[in-house]
mmCIF file of C-alpha atoms in Angstrom:
data_model
loop_
_atom_site.group_PDB
_atom_site.id
_atom_site.type_symbol
_atom_site.label_atom_id
_atom_site.label_comp_id
_atom_site.label_asym_id
_atom_site.label_seq_id
_atom_site.Cartn_x
_atom_site.Cartn_y
_atom_site.Cartn_z
ATOM 1 C CA UNK A 1 135.245 22.659 37.316
ATOM 2 C CA UNK A 2 138.307 20.920 38.781
ATOM 3 C CA UNK A 3 140.881 19.107 36.651
ATOM 4 C CA UNK A 4 139.879 15.788 38.267
ATOM 5 C CA UNK A 5 136.284 16.402 37.147
ATOM 6 C CA UNK A 6 137.528 17.000 33.618
ATOM 7 C CA UNK A 7 139.370 13.659 33.688
ATOM 8 C CA UNK A 8 136.251 11.864 34.971
ATOM 9 C CA UNK A 9 134.152 13.540 32.276
ATOM 10 C CA UNK A 10 136.616 12.535 29.558
ATOM 11 C CA UNK A 11 136.651 8.913 30.714
ATOM 12 C CA UNK A 12 132.862 8.641 31.027
ATOM 13 C CA UNK A 13 132.443 10.271 27.625
ATOM 14 C CA UNK A 14 134.428 7.534 25.871
ATOM 15 C CA UNK A 15 132.339 5.333 23.642
ATOM 16 C CA UNK A 16 132.110 1.610 24.301
ATOM 17 C CA UNK A 17 133.986 0.912 21.056
ATOM 18 C CA UNK A 18 137.102 2.840 22.006
ATOM 19 C CA UNK A 19 139.651 2.414 24.742
ATOM 20 C CA UNK A 20 138.942 4.650 27.778
ATOM 21 C CA UNK A 21 142.364 6.278 27.329
ATOM 22 C CA UNK A 22 141.799 7.184 23.664
ATOM 23 C CA UNK A 23 140.851 10.804 24.575
ATOM 24 C CA UNK A 24 144.302 11.095 26.173
ATOM 25 C CA UNK A 25 146.196 9.915 23.078
ATOM 26 C CA UNK A 26 146.122 6.128 23.437
ATOM 27 C CA UNK A 27 146.201 4.339 20.065
ATOM 28 C CA UNK A 28 146.959 0.978 18.473
ATOM 29 C CA UNK A 29 150.706 1.627 18.381
ATOM 30 C CA UNK A 30 150.842 2.442 22.089
ATOM 31 C CA UNK A 31 148.787 -0.674 22.795
ATOM 32 C CA UNK A 32 151.249 -2.817 20.822
ATOM 33 C CA UNK A 33 154.176 -1.244 22.701
ATOM 34 C CA UNK A 34 152.459 -1.973 26.000
ATOM 35 C CA UNK A 35 151.602 -5.625 25.254
ATOM 36 C CA UNK A 36 154.621 -7.132 27.117
ATOM 37 C CA UNK A 37 153.721 -5.164 30.262
ATOM 38 C CA UNK A 38 150.046 -6.089 30.006
ATOM 39 C CA UNK A 39 151.170 -9.728 30.050
ATOM 40 C CA UNK A 40 152.875 -8.974 33.380
ATOM 41 C CA UNK A 41 149.617 -7.693 34.847
ATOM 42 C CA UNK A 42 150.643 -4.019 34.716
ATOM 43 C CA UNK A 43 148.194 -1.226 33.880
ATOM 44 C CA UNK A 44 148.715 1.461 31.178
ATOM 45 C CA UNK A 45 148.334 5.125 32.003
ATOM 46 C CA UNK A 46 149.513 8.601 31.101
ATOM 47 C CA UNK A 47 151.383 10.854 33.496
ATOM 48 C CA UNK A 48 149.430 14.047 34.150
ATOM 49 C CA UNK A 49 151.631 15.521 36.881
ATOM 50 C CA UNK A 50 154.942 14.779 38.634
ATOM 51 C CA UNK A 51 155.930 16.144 42.045
ATOM 52 C CA UNK A 52 157.909 15.125 45.141
ATOM 53 C CA UNK A 53 158.943 11.701 43.868
ATOM 54 C CA UNK A 54 155.409 10.709 42.932
ATOM 55 C CA UNK A 55 153.087 11.285 40.001
ATOM 56 C CA UNK A 56 149.430 11.327 39.073
ATOM 57 C CA UNK A 57 148.609 8.845 36.320
ATOM 58 C CA UNK A 58 145.338 8.720 34.406
ATOM 59 C CA UNK A 59 144.287 5.096 33.828
ATOM 60 C CA UNK A 60 141.144 3.437 32.491
ATOM 61 C CA UNK A 61 139.810 3.434 36.064
ATOM 62 C CA UNK A 62 140.623 7.064 36.826
ATOM 63 C CA UNK A 63 143.574 8.961 38.272
ATOM 64 C CA UNK A 64 145.954 7.061 40.554
ATOM 65 C CA UNK A 65 148.914 8.221 42.647
ATOM 66 C CA UNK A 66 152.105 6.257 42.006
ATOM 67 C CA UNK A 67 155.699 6.298 43.231
ATOM 68 C CA UNK A 68 158.431 7.079 40.657
ATOM 69 C CA UNK A 69 161.321 5.388 42.468
ATOM 70 C CA UNK A 70 161.946 2.940 39.613
ATOM 71 C CA UNK A 71 161.943 5.648 36.901
ATOM 72 C CA UNK A 72 164.350 8.134 38.468
ATOM 73 C CA UNK A 73 167.741 7.441 36.815
ATOM 74 C CA UNK A 74 170.833 9.617 37.100
ATOM 75 C CA UNK A 75 170.291 10.917 33.557
ATOM 76 C CA UNK A 76 167.741 13.798 33.839
ATOM 77 C CA UNK A 77 166.653 13.181 30.244
ATOM 78 C CA UNK A 78 165.368 9.745 31.247
ATOM 79 C CA UNK A 79 163.331 10.797 34.272
ATOM 80 C CA UNK A 80 159.593 10.201 33.899
ATOM 81 C CA UNK A 81 157.710 13.399 33.028
ATOM 82 C CA UNK A 82 154.279 14.736 32.171
ATOM 83 C CA UNK A 83 153.010 13.209 28.938
ATOM 84 C CA UNK A 84 154.798 9.864 29.335
ATOM 85 C CA UNK A 85 152.875 6.622 28.843
ATOM 86 C CA UNK A 86 153.733 4.346 31.749
ATOM 87 C CA UNK A 87 153.212 0.868 33.159
ATOM 88 C CA UNK A 88 151.752 1.012 36.677
ATOM 89 C CA UNK A 89 151.120 -1.684 39.279
ATOM 90 C CA UNK A 90 147.575 -3.039 39.175
ATOM 91 C CA UNK A 91 144.951 -1.916 41.668
ATOM 92 C CA UNK A 92 145.527 -3.485 45.053
ATOM 93 C CA UNK A 93 149.278 -2.902 45.204
ATOM 94 C CA UNK A 94 150.254 -0.688 48.126
ATOM 95 C CA UNK A 95 152.102 1.438 47.334
ATOM 96 C CA UNK A 96 151.676 1.529 43.564
ATOM 97 C CA UNK A 97 154.784 2.109 41.478
ATOM 98 C CA UNK A 98 155.478 3.276 37.949
ATOM 99 C CA UNK A 99 157.539 0.320 36.759
ATOM 100 C CA UNK A 100 158.659 1.804 33.423
ATOM 101 C CA UNK A 101 157.581 4.152 30.655
ATOM 102 C CA UNK A 102 157.148 3.516 26.940
ATOM 103 C CA UNK A 103 159.709 4.922 24.456
ATOM 104 C CA UNK A 104 158.874 8.558 23.712
ATOM 105 C CA UNK A 105 157.792 9.563 20.238
ATOM 106 C CA UNK A 106 158.773 13.180 20.833
ATOM 107 C CA UNK A 107 160.018 15.254 23.756
ATOM 108 C CA UNK A 108 160.464 18.962 24.437
ATOM 109 C CA UNK A 109 163.933 19.402 25.941
ATOM 110 C CA UNK A 110 165.762 22.517 27.081
ATOM 111 C CA UNK A 111 169.153 23.064 28.675
ATOM 112 C CA UNK A 112 169.028 23.634 32.409
ATOM 113 C CA UNK A 113 170.435 26.815 33.910
ATOM 114 C CA UNK A 114 173.004 24.817 35.872
ATOM 115 C CA UNK A 115 176.695 24.975 35.021
ATOM 116 C CA UNK A 116 176.598 21.211 34.415
ATOM 117 C CA UNK A 117 174.744 21.870 31.147
ATOM 118 C CA UNK A 118 172.231 19.092 31.577
ATOM 119 C CA UNK A 119 169.076 18.703 29.563
ATOM 120 C CA UNK A 120 165.605 18.865 31.090
ATOM 121 C CA UNK A 121 162.551 17.219 29.564
ATOM 122 C CA UNK A 122 159.551 19.533 29.916
ATOM 123 C CA UNK A 123 156.971 17.334 28.190
ATOM 124 C CA UNK A 124 156.810 13.988 26.398
ATOM 125 C CA UNK A 125 154.902 12.762 23.355
ATOM 126 C CA UNK A 126 153.770 16.186 22.144
ATOM 127 C CA UNK A 127 152.297 16.936 18.721
ATOM 128 C CA UNK A 128 152.191 20.741 19.018
ATOM 129 C CA UNK A 129 154.361 23.271 20.843
ATOM 130 C CA UNK A 130 152.214 26.317 21.603
ATOM 131 C CA UNK A 131 154.467 29.304 22.221
ATOM 132 C CA UNK A 132 152.514 31.969 24.110
ATOM 133 C CA UNK A 133 153.731 35.550 23.595
ATOM 134 C CA UNK A 134 152.022 38.431 25.361
ATOM 135 C CA UNK A 135 151.057 41.535 23.380
ATOM 136 C CA UNK A 136 151.066 43.446 26.681
ATOM 137 C CA UNK A 137 154.842 43.809 26.312
ATOM 138 C CA UNK A 138 157.173 44.663 23.447
ATOM 139 C CA UNK A 139 157.779 41.731 21.118
ATOM 140 C CA UNK A 140 161.102 39.955 21.601
ATOM 141 C CA UNK A 141 161.585 38.239 18.244
ATOM 142 C CA UNK A 142 164.902 36.672 19.268
ATOM 143 C CA UNK A 143 163.240 34.919 22.202
ATOM 144 C CA UNK A 144 160.458 33.684 19.937
ATOM 145 C CA UNK A 145 163.091 32.250 17.563
ATOM 146 C CA UNK A 146 164.731 30.500 20.515
ATOM 147 C CA UNK A 147 161.430 28.878 21.551
ATOM 148 C CA UNK A 148 160.776 27.890 17.947
ATOM 149 C CA UNK A 149 164.163 26.178 17.617
ATOM 150 C CA UNK A 150 163.351 23.998 20.625
ATOM 151 C CA UNK A 151 159.820 23.455 19.339
ATOM 152 C CA UNK A 152 160.997 22.187 15.957
ATOM 153 C CA UNK A 153 163.694 20.051 17.577
ATOM 154 C CA UNK A 154 161.100 18.387 19.815
ATOM 155 C CA UNK A 155 159.468 16.766 16.817
ATOM 156 C CA UNK A 156 156.164 18.574 17.281
ATOM 157 C CA UNK A 157 154.635 21.342 15.159
ATOM 158 C CA UNK A 158 155.172 24.812 16.690
ATOM 159 C CA UNK A 159 152.356 27.367 16.857
ATOM 160 C CA UNK A 160 152.891 30.964 18.031
ATOM 161 C CA UNK A 161 149.943 32.402 19.961
ATOM 162 C CA UNK A 162 149.920 36.163 20.523
ATOM 163 C CA UNK A 163 147.930 36.421 23.743
ATOM 164 C CA UNK A 164 146.005 39.422 25.087
ATOM 165 C CA UNK A 165 145.143 40.550 21.563
ATOM 166 C CA UNK A 166 142.324 42.662 23.039
ATOM 167 C CA UNK A 167 145.027 45.086 24.252
ATOM 168 C CA UNK A 168 145.711 45.963 20.597
ATOM 169 C CA UNK A 169 142.282 47.122 19.394
ATOM 170 C CA UNK A 170 143.584 48.665 16.172
ATOM 171 C CA UNK A 171 143.363 45.981 13.465
ATOM 172 C CA UNK A 172 146.145 47.514 11.362
ATOM 173 C CA UNK A 173 148.584 47.594 14.282
ATOM 174 C CA UNK A 174 147.675 44.026 15.216
ATOM 175 C CA UNK A 175 148.229 42.959 11.622
ATOM 176 C CA UNK A 176 151.721 44.484 11.626
ATOM 177 C CA UNK A 177 152.596 42.657 14.849
ATOM 178 C CA UNK A 178 151.462 39.361 13.362
ATOM 179 C CA UNK A 179 153.568 40.035 10.242
ATOM 180 C CA UNK A 180 156.630 40.801 12.388
ATOM 181 C CA UNK A 181 156.305 37.464 14.152
ATOM 182 C CA UNK A 182 155.664 35.626 10.881
ATOM 183 C CA UNK A 183 159.029 36.868 9.555
ATOM 184 C CA UNK A 184 160.680 35.259 12.597
ATOM 185 C CA UNK A 185 158.608 32.075 12.288
ATOM 186 C CA UNK A 186 158.660 30.764 8.691
ATOM 187 C CA UNK A 187 156.309 27.840 8.198
ATOM 188 C CA UNK A 188 154.621 28.424 11.569
ATOM 189 C CA UNK A 189 151.016 29.467 12.185
ATOM 190 C CA UNK A 190 150.762 32.758 14.118
ATOM 191 C CA UNK A 191 147.437 33.312 15.906
ATOM 192 C CA UNK A 192 146.331 36.460 17.756
ATOM 193 C CA UNK A 193 144.140 35.290 20.642
ATOM 194 C CA UNK A 194 142.232 36.969 23.451
ATOM 195 C CA UNK A 195 141.001 34.743 26.244
ATOM 196 C CA UNK A 196 139.032 37.756 27.535
ATOM 197 C CA UNK A 197 137.013 38.416 24.382
ATOM 198 C CA UNK A 198 137.248 34.898 22.983
ATOM 199 C CA UNK A 199 138.936 36.093 19.779
ATOM 200 C CA UNK A 200 140.881 33.288 18.130
ATOM 201 C CA UNK A 201 140.226 30.729 20.892
ATOM 202 C CA UNK A 202 138.037 28.574 18.637
ATOM 203 C CA UNK A 203 140.718 28.571 15.925
ATOM 204 C CA UNK A 204 143.388 27.509 18.401
ATOM 205 C CA UNK A 205 141.077 24.855 19.871
ATOM 206 C CA UNK A 206 140.664 23.376 16.395
ATOM 207 C CA UNK A 207 144.446 23.332 15.886
ATOM 208 C CA UNK A 208 145.149 21.462 19.140
ATOM 209 C CA UNK A 209 142.150 19.123 19.011
ATOM 210 C CA UNK A 210 144.087 16.373 17.273
ATOM 211 C CA UNK A 211 146.759 15.325 19.735
ATOM 212 C CA UNK A 212 148.890 16.537 22.625
ATOM 213 C CA UNK A 213 150.024 20.152 22.917
ATOM 214 C CA UNK A 214 152.529 21.689 25.310
ATOM 215 C CA UNK A 215 151.944 25.319 26.334
ATOM 216 C CA UNK A 216 155.160 27.331 26.731
ATOM 217 C CA UNK A 217 156.103 30.918 27.476
ATOM 218 C CA UNK A 218 157.423 33.371 30.012
ATOM 219 C CA UNK A 219 155.648 34.224 33.244
ATOM 220 C CA UNK A 220 152.962 36.782 32.478
ATOM 221 C CA UNK A 221 152.341 35.485 28.953
ATOM 222 C CA UNK A 222 148.781 34.526 29.896
ATOM 223 C CA UNK A 223 149.296 30.772 29.655
ATOM 224 C CA UNK A 224 147.035 29.824 32.566
ATOM 225 C CA UNK A 225 144.251 32.090 31.293
ATOM 226 C CA UNK A 226 144.643 30.551 27.833
ATOM 227 C CA UNK A 227 144.575 27.037 29.303
ATOM 228 C CA UNK A 228 141.323 27.869 31.106
ATOM 229 C CA UNK A 229 139.809 29.229 27.890
ATOM 230 C CA UNK A 230 140.711 26.084 25.956
ATOM 231 C CA UNK A 231 139.517 23.792 28.752
ATOM 232 C CA UNK A 232 136.268 25.717 29.130
ATOM 233 C CA UNK A 233 136.748 25.750 32.908
ATOM 234 C CA UNK A 234 138.912 27.355 35.580
ATOM 235 C CA UNK A 235 141.398 24.508 35.888
ATOM 236 C CA UNK A 236 144.443 26.757 36.365
ATOM 237 C CA UNK A 237 144.940 29.546 38.910
ATOM 238 C CA UNK A 238 145.426 33.005 37.415
ATOM 239 C CA UNK A 239 147.324 35.888 39.032
ATOM 240 C CA UNK A 240 147.388 39.588 38.218
ATOM 241 C CA UNK A 241 150.265 40.849 36.087
ATOM 242 C CA UNK A 242 152.411 43.860 36.922
ATOM 243 C CA UNK A 243 151.575 46.800 34.673
ATOM 244 C CA UNK A 244 155.153 48.069 34.750
ATOM 245 C CA UNK A 245 156.726 45.233 32.791
ATOM 246 C CA UNK A 246 153.981 42.784 31.864
ATOM 247 C CA UNK A 247 155.478 40.056 34.043
ATOM 248 C CA UNK A 248 154.054 38.019 36.869
ATOM 249 C CA UNK A 249 154.849 35.356 39.415
ATOM 250 C CA UNK A 250 154.882 31.703 38.469
ATOM 251 C CA UNK A 251 151.213 30.719 38.698
ATOM 252 C CA UNK A 252 151.889 27.207 37.416
ATOM 253 C CA UNK A 253 154.564 25.443 39.466
ATOM 254 C CA UNK A 254 154.301 21.964 37.947
ATOM 255 C CA UNK A 255 153.550 20.595 34.504
ATOM 256 C CA UNK A 256 149.915 19.486 34.234
ATOM 257 C CA UNK A 257 148.104 17.507 31.538
ATOM 258 C CA UNK A 258 144.587 18.796 30.895
ATOM 259 C CA UNK A 259 141.931 17.128 28.670
ATOM 260 C CA UNK A 260 140.187 19.524 26.290
ATOM 261 C CA UNK A 261 136.452 19.375 25.569
ATOM 262 C CA UNK A 262 137.033 19.785 21.825
ATOM 263 C CA UNK A 263 139.492 16.887 21.756
ATOM 264 C CA UNK A 264 143.172 16.584 22.499
ATOM 265 C CA UNK A 265 145.085 17.252 25.699
ATOM 266 C CA UNK A 266 147.132 20.231 26.839
ATOM 267 C CA UNK A 267 150.294 20.213 28.973
ATOM 268 C CA UNK A 268 150.622 23.526 30.805
ATOM 269 C CA UNK A 269 154.121 24.387 32.031
ATOM 270 C CA UNK A 270 155.542 26.906 34.518
ATOM 271 C CA UNK A 271 156.739 30.224 33.122
ATOM 272 C CA UNK A 272 160.237 29.785 31.732
ATOM 273 C CA UNK A 273 162.835 32.383 32.714
ATOM 274 C CA UNK A 274 165.620 30.632 30.826
ATOM 275 C CA UNK A 275 165.227 28.840 27.512
ATOM 276 C CA UNK A 276 168.579 27.270 26.768
ATOM 277 C CA UNK A 277 169.091 25.255 23.604
ATOM 278 C CA UNK A 278 169.780 21.536 23.914
ATOM 279 C CA UNK A 279 171.358 19.919 20.835
ATOM 280 C CA UNK A 280 168.943 21.808 18.590
ATOM 281 C CA UNK A 281 170.929 22.175 15.361
ATOM 282 C CA UNK A 282 168.142 20.976 13.090
ATOM 283 C CA UNK A 283 165.623 23.129 14.981
ATOM 284 C CA UNK A 284 167.757 26.245 14.491
ATOM 285 C CA UNK A 285 168.100 25.385 10.813
ATOM 286 C CA UNK A 286 164.318 25.132 10.459
ATOM 287 C CA UNK A 287 163.707 28.478 12.175
ATOM 288 C CA UNK A 288 166.198 30.155 9.851
ATOM 289 C CA UNK A 289 165.383 28.143 6.756
ATOM 290 C CA UNK A 290 165.869 31.129 4.447
ATOM 291 C CA UNK A 291 169.441 31.564 5.712
ATOM 292 C CA UNK A 292 170.166 27.857 5.221
ATOM 293 C CA UNK A 293 168.845 28.106 1.662
ATOM 294 C CA UNK A 294 171.019 31.151 0.969
ATOM 295 C CA UNK A 295 174.058 29.426 2.505
ATOM 296 C CA UNK A 296 173.736 26.650 -0.066
ATOM 297 C CA UNK A 297 174.521 29.258 -2.744
ATOM 298 C CA UNK A 298 177.685 30.607 -1.061
ATOM 299 C CA UNK A 299 180.962 30.239 -2.986
ATOM 300 C CA UNK A 300 182.549 28.204 -0.180
ATOM 301 C CA UNK A 301 180.726 25.249 1.339
ATOM 302 C CA UNK A 302 182.153 26.078 4.791
ATOM 303 C CA UNK A 303 181.328 29.782 4.557
ATOM 304 C CA UNK A 304 180.961 31.389 7.999
ATOM 305 C CA UNK A 305 179.001 34.332 6.547
ATOM 306 C CA UNK A 306 181.496 36.772 8.034
ATOM 307 C CA UNK A 307 183.668 38.419 5.384
ATOM 308 C CA UNK A 308 184.086 35.661 2.807
ATOM 309 C CA UNK A 309 183.845 36.604 -0.883
ATOM 310 C CA UNK A 310 180.845 35.246 -2.727
ATOM 311 C CA UNK A 311 178.734 34.897 0.432
ATOM 312 C CA UNK A 312 175.084 34.730 -0.641
ATOM 313 C CA UNK A 313 173.925 35.382 2.940
ATOM 314 C CA UNK A 314 175.874 38.658 3.267
ATOM 315 C CA UNK A 315 174.719 39.691 -0.211
ATOM 316 C CA UNK A 316 171.102 39.217 0.918
ATOM 317 C CA UNK A 317 171.750 41.392 3.981
ATOM 318 C CA UNK A 318 173.368 44.046 1.775
ATOM 319 C CA UNK A 319 170.373 44.172 -0.570
ATOM 320 C CA UNK A 320 167.872 44.146 2.294
ATOM 321 C CA UNK A 321 166.413 40.776 1.302
ATOM 322 C CA UNK A 322 167.545 39.387 4.675
ATOM 323 C CA UNK A 323 167.176 41.479 7.853
ATOM 324 C CA UNK A 324 170.502 41.826 9.643
ATOM 325 C CA UNK A 325 168.703 41.081 12.922
ATOM 326 C CA UNK A 326 167.837 37.619 11.602
ATOM 327 C CA UNK A 327 171.453 36.867 10.756
ATOM 328 C CA UNK A 328 172.639 38.074 14.170
ATOM 329 C CA UNK A 329 170.065 35.884 15.912
ATOM 330 C CA UNK A 330 171.041 32.901 13.747
ATOM 331 C CA UNK A 331 174.721 33.305 14.584
ATOM 332 C CA UNK A 332 173.975 33.600 18.297
ATOM 333 C CA UNK A 333 171.870 30.441 18.444
ATOM 334 C CA UNK A 334 174.347 28.469 16.327
ATOM 335 C CA UNK A 335 177.210 29.446 18.653
ATOM 336 C CA UNK A 336 175.167 28.627 21.749
ATOM 337 C CA UNK A 337 174.175 25.245 20.370
ATOM 338 C CA UNK A 338 177.770 24.425 19.469
ATOM 339 C CA UNK A 339 178.868 25.237 23.024
ATOM 340 C CA UNK A 340 176.216 23.028 24.629
ATOM 341 C CA UNK A 341 177.016 20.154 22.263
ATOM 342 C CA UNK A 342 180.734 20.478 23.047
ATOM 343 C CA UNK A 343 180.012 20.428 26.792
ATOM 344 C CA UNK A 344 177.720 17.437 26.381
ATOM 345 C CA UNK A 345 180.364 15.561 24.381
ATOM 346 C CA UNK A 346 182.968 16.373 27.052
ATOM 347 C CA UNK A 347 180.672 15.041 29.788
ATOM 348 C CA UNK A 348 180.007 11.899 27.726
ATOM 349 C CA UNK A 349 183.728 11.309 27.282
ATOM 350 C CA UNK A 350 184.337 11.840 31.014
ATOM 351 C CA UNK A 351 181.567 9.372 31.855
ATOM 352 C CA UNK A 352 183.011 6.854 29.420
ATOM 353 C CA UNK A 353 186.446 7.159 31.056
ATOM 354 C CA UNK A 354 184.814 6.717 34.481
ATOM 355 C CA UNK A 355 183.066 3.566 33.309
ATOM 356 C CA UNK A 356 186.296 2.155 31.889
ATOM 357 C CA UNK A 357 188.127 2.865 35.155
ATOM 358 C CA UNK A 358 185.294 1.219 37.079
ATOM 359 C CA UNK A 359 185.362 -1.849 34.854
ATOM 360 C CA UNK A 360 189.146 -1.986 35.136
ATOM 361 C CA UNK A 361 188.957 -1.897 38.929
ATOM 362 C CA UNK A 362 186.280 -4.597 38.931
ATOM 363 C CA UNK A 363 188.381 -6.704 36.562
ATOM 364 C CA UNK A 364 191.465 -6.365 38.741
ATOM 365 C CA UNK A 365 189.459 -7.278 41.830
ATOM 366 C CA UNK A 366 188.072 -10.375 40.102
ATOM 367 C CA UNK A 367 191.567 -11.381 38.953
ATOM 368 C CA UNK A 368 192.960 -10.943 42.472
ATOM 369 C CA UNK A 369 190.145 -13.062 43.873
ATOM 370 C CA UNK A 370 190.849 -15.803 41.331
ATOM 371 C CA UNK A 371 194.527 -15.769 42.177
ATOM 372 C CA UNK A 372 193.645 -16.071 45.859
ATOM 373 C CA UNK A 373 191.581 -19.189 45.207
ATOM 374 C CA UNK A 374 194.434 -20.780 43.256
ATOM 375 C CA UNK A 375 196.992 -20.275 46.062
#
């Protein structure tokens, strides 16, 4: 079944008592936010895909293609993206434009790989961040912690899904792998899932049925296969994975919003090679909550957990209560986040100076013009 068929099915399956967009997350609060635009004759919809300066928007009348010219600002964090609720020209306009989008409740943001250190919004208005980790390769707990920091910072609830669980037939070994990930993901549900055998798919479907979920992970993590299993149809293309390293090419090249038969919608994303933090201090703190709790008991309130006397964090490492790997990962992410924040602040200050210079030039030009009129 194609993704367009799934959208049509979701719309036709809406009861007469509910709004046609309710299966896609529309609620009374969104309706209240949209009221001023409805008065202008604009139509509400949710962005399901963005590409080449245009986007697909699901509306009460089906999927429409709209131009994004009016929602493409210089700030990459304010560019319209998959998951946004937007105001679109009514049927009959040619071409149709996205005129604006509603304020986001949550957004999953990462740092780009560019030297400009800009943020990139991967998905908007998400309730769950599903972090797919393949059991076909050795677990990289530090990378999982990095994804979790961004997941917590987004405002959604992270869930770690260990895909390809059928490749670990021994229940004891699988249990140990789950425990290893749980130590790196306090307060986060860890689910072993096999799209091939169906193991765990129903549990995950129940978790994501109440809202919008974004599916994240590296290439080869089995995201497209998992998306197909949740959707109950082959909506995403799947490619073979190299046996040598468990990796694959980017099957998904754009972010797509997919309705799920059990309720909720799923945003599938391309495989992420780089997962840079973006102002994620609170997210890092949540991932390493046990370290933050220990730090509160240090002798010095500004303890760097290096060689200070009375450091509760180092004492926990010494006794084995805290794995040294966790502390190393915590330090690394804290340093990285501090660097990105410093760069962002520097860019903000430079932009502010540019604006002041621009205003000064405009003011001088206006003054010169006034003087000219008085002569």
